[in-house]
Amino acid sequence: MGERRDDGASKWIWPLVILAGMLAVGWAVVEYGFPAVGYETPGAATEPTGEPVTADTAIHPGMRLQVQSQGSWYVGRVVSVNDDGTVEIHYESWDSRYDEDVPRDRLRVSDDL
């Protein structure tokens, strides 16, 4: 009574659980681009420098700018200037799925780039 029968399968349960967790984390890194521990985030935030972009500022495709996104500043490259005055930006070191149309008041021109 109360004696546990060990059929050998129980010693494989925890290693399989740990392996499944590791595979799930690996999938998330590939799918969502989470940086591995100890590596710098691609396109890390910078301090804003330079002059704000106005309606009169000349902007052309390929130009590097500082771009404000979610409260931080990043280096981006102009993909195109849209008819409505917004600027399509590709964030350097980021996947193109993060490209976005940005109003000029979120852009800065800097000679340091």
Short mmCIF file of C-alpha atoms in Angstrom, two decimals, residues 42-113:
data_model
loop_
_atom_site.label_atom_id
_atom_site.label_comp_id
_atom_site.label_asym_id
_atom_site.label_seq_id
_atom_site.Cartn_x
_atom_site.Cartn_y
_atom_site.Cartn_z
CA PRO A 42 19.23 46.11 -32.66
CA GLY A 43 18.79 49.77 -33.44
CA ALA A 44 19.15 50.79 -29.81
CA ALA A 45 17.63 54.09 -28.70
CA THR A 46 19.80 57.21 -28.93
CA GLU A 47 19.70 60.69 -27.46
CA PRO A 48 17.96 63.23 -29.72
CA THR A 49 20.40 65.59 -31.42
CA GLY A 50 20.18 67.86 -34.39
CA GLU A 51 17.36 70.00 -35.66
CA PRO A 52 13.66 69.13 -35.83
CA VAL A 53 12.35 68.46 -39.33
CA THR A 54 9.85 71.03 -40.57
CA ALA A 55 7.66 71.24 -43.66
CA ASP A 56 10.50 73.16 -45.36
CA THR A 57 13.26 70.64 -44.53
CA ALA A 58 14.54 68.89 -47.65
CA ILE A 59 14.23 65.12 -47.21
CA HIS A 60 15.20 62.48 -49.79
CA PRO A 61 15.20 58.67 -49.96
CA GLY A 62 18.26 57.14 -48.33
CA MET A 63 18.72 60.06 -45.92
CA ARG A 64 19.50 59.06 -42.31
CA LEU A 65 17.41 60.73 -39.61
CA GLN A 66 16.61 60.37 -35.95
CA VAL A 67 13.07 59.10 -35.48
CA GLN A 68 10.96 59.23 -32.34
CA SER A 69 9.04 56.02 -31.68
CA GLN A 70 7.21 55.17 -28.46
CA GLY A 71 9.04 57.86 -26.51
CA SER A 72 12.57 56.94 -27.63
CA TRP A 73 14.78 58.10 -30.52
CA TYR A 74 16.19 55.70 -33.13
CA VAL A 75 18.24 56.01 -36.30
CA GLY A 76 16.18 55.48 -39.42
CA ARG A 77 16.55 55.81 -43.15
CA VAL A 78 14.06 57.54 -45.42
CA VAL A 79 12.36 55.09 -47.78
CA SER A 80 10.09 57.65 -49.41
CA VAL A 81 8.35 60.97 -48.85
CA ASN A 82 4.58 60.62 -49.13
CA ASP A 83 2.19 63.04 -50.82
CA ASP A 84 0.57 63.84 -47.45
CA GLY A 85 3.92 65.06 -46.04
CA THR A 86 4.63 61.99 -43.89
CA VAL A 87 7.89 60.11 -44.36
CA GLU A 88 8.19 56.34 -44.75
CA ILE A 89 11.01 55.26 -42.43
CA HIS A 90 13.05 52.07 -42.14
CA TYR A 91 14.62 51.72 -38.70
CA GLU A 92 18.28 50.71 -39.02
CA SER A 93 19.06 47.19 -37.79
CA TRP A 94 15.34 46.35 -37.56
CA ASP A 95 13.28 44.10 -39.79
CA SER A 96 11.32 45.91 -42.51
CA ARG A 97 8.02 44.86 -40.88
CA TYR A 98 8.67 47.73 -38.44
CA ASP A 99 8.86 50.33 -41.23
CA GLU A 100 6.25 53.04 -40.79
CA ASP A 101 4.97 56.37 -42.08
CA VAL A 102 6.05 59.08 -39.65
CA PRO A 103 4.92 62.70 -39.36
CA ARG A 104 7.73 65.23 -39.69
CA ASP A 105 7.41 66.37 -36.07
CA ARG A 106 8.86 62.98 -34.99
CA LEU A 107 12.01 63.46 -37.09
CA ARG A 108 15.35 65.18 -36.53
CA VAL A 109 18.24 65.89 -38.89
CA SER A 110 21.65 65.40 -37.32
CA ASP A 111 25.16 65.76 -38.72
CA ASP A 112 26.27 63.08 -36.24
CA LEU A 113 24.62 60.26 -38.20
#
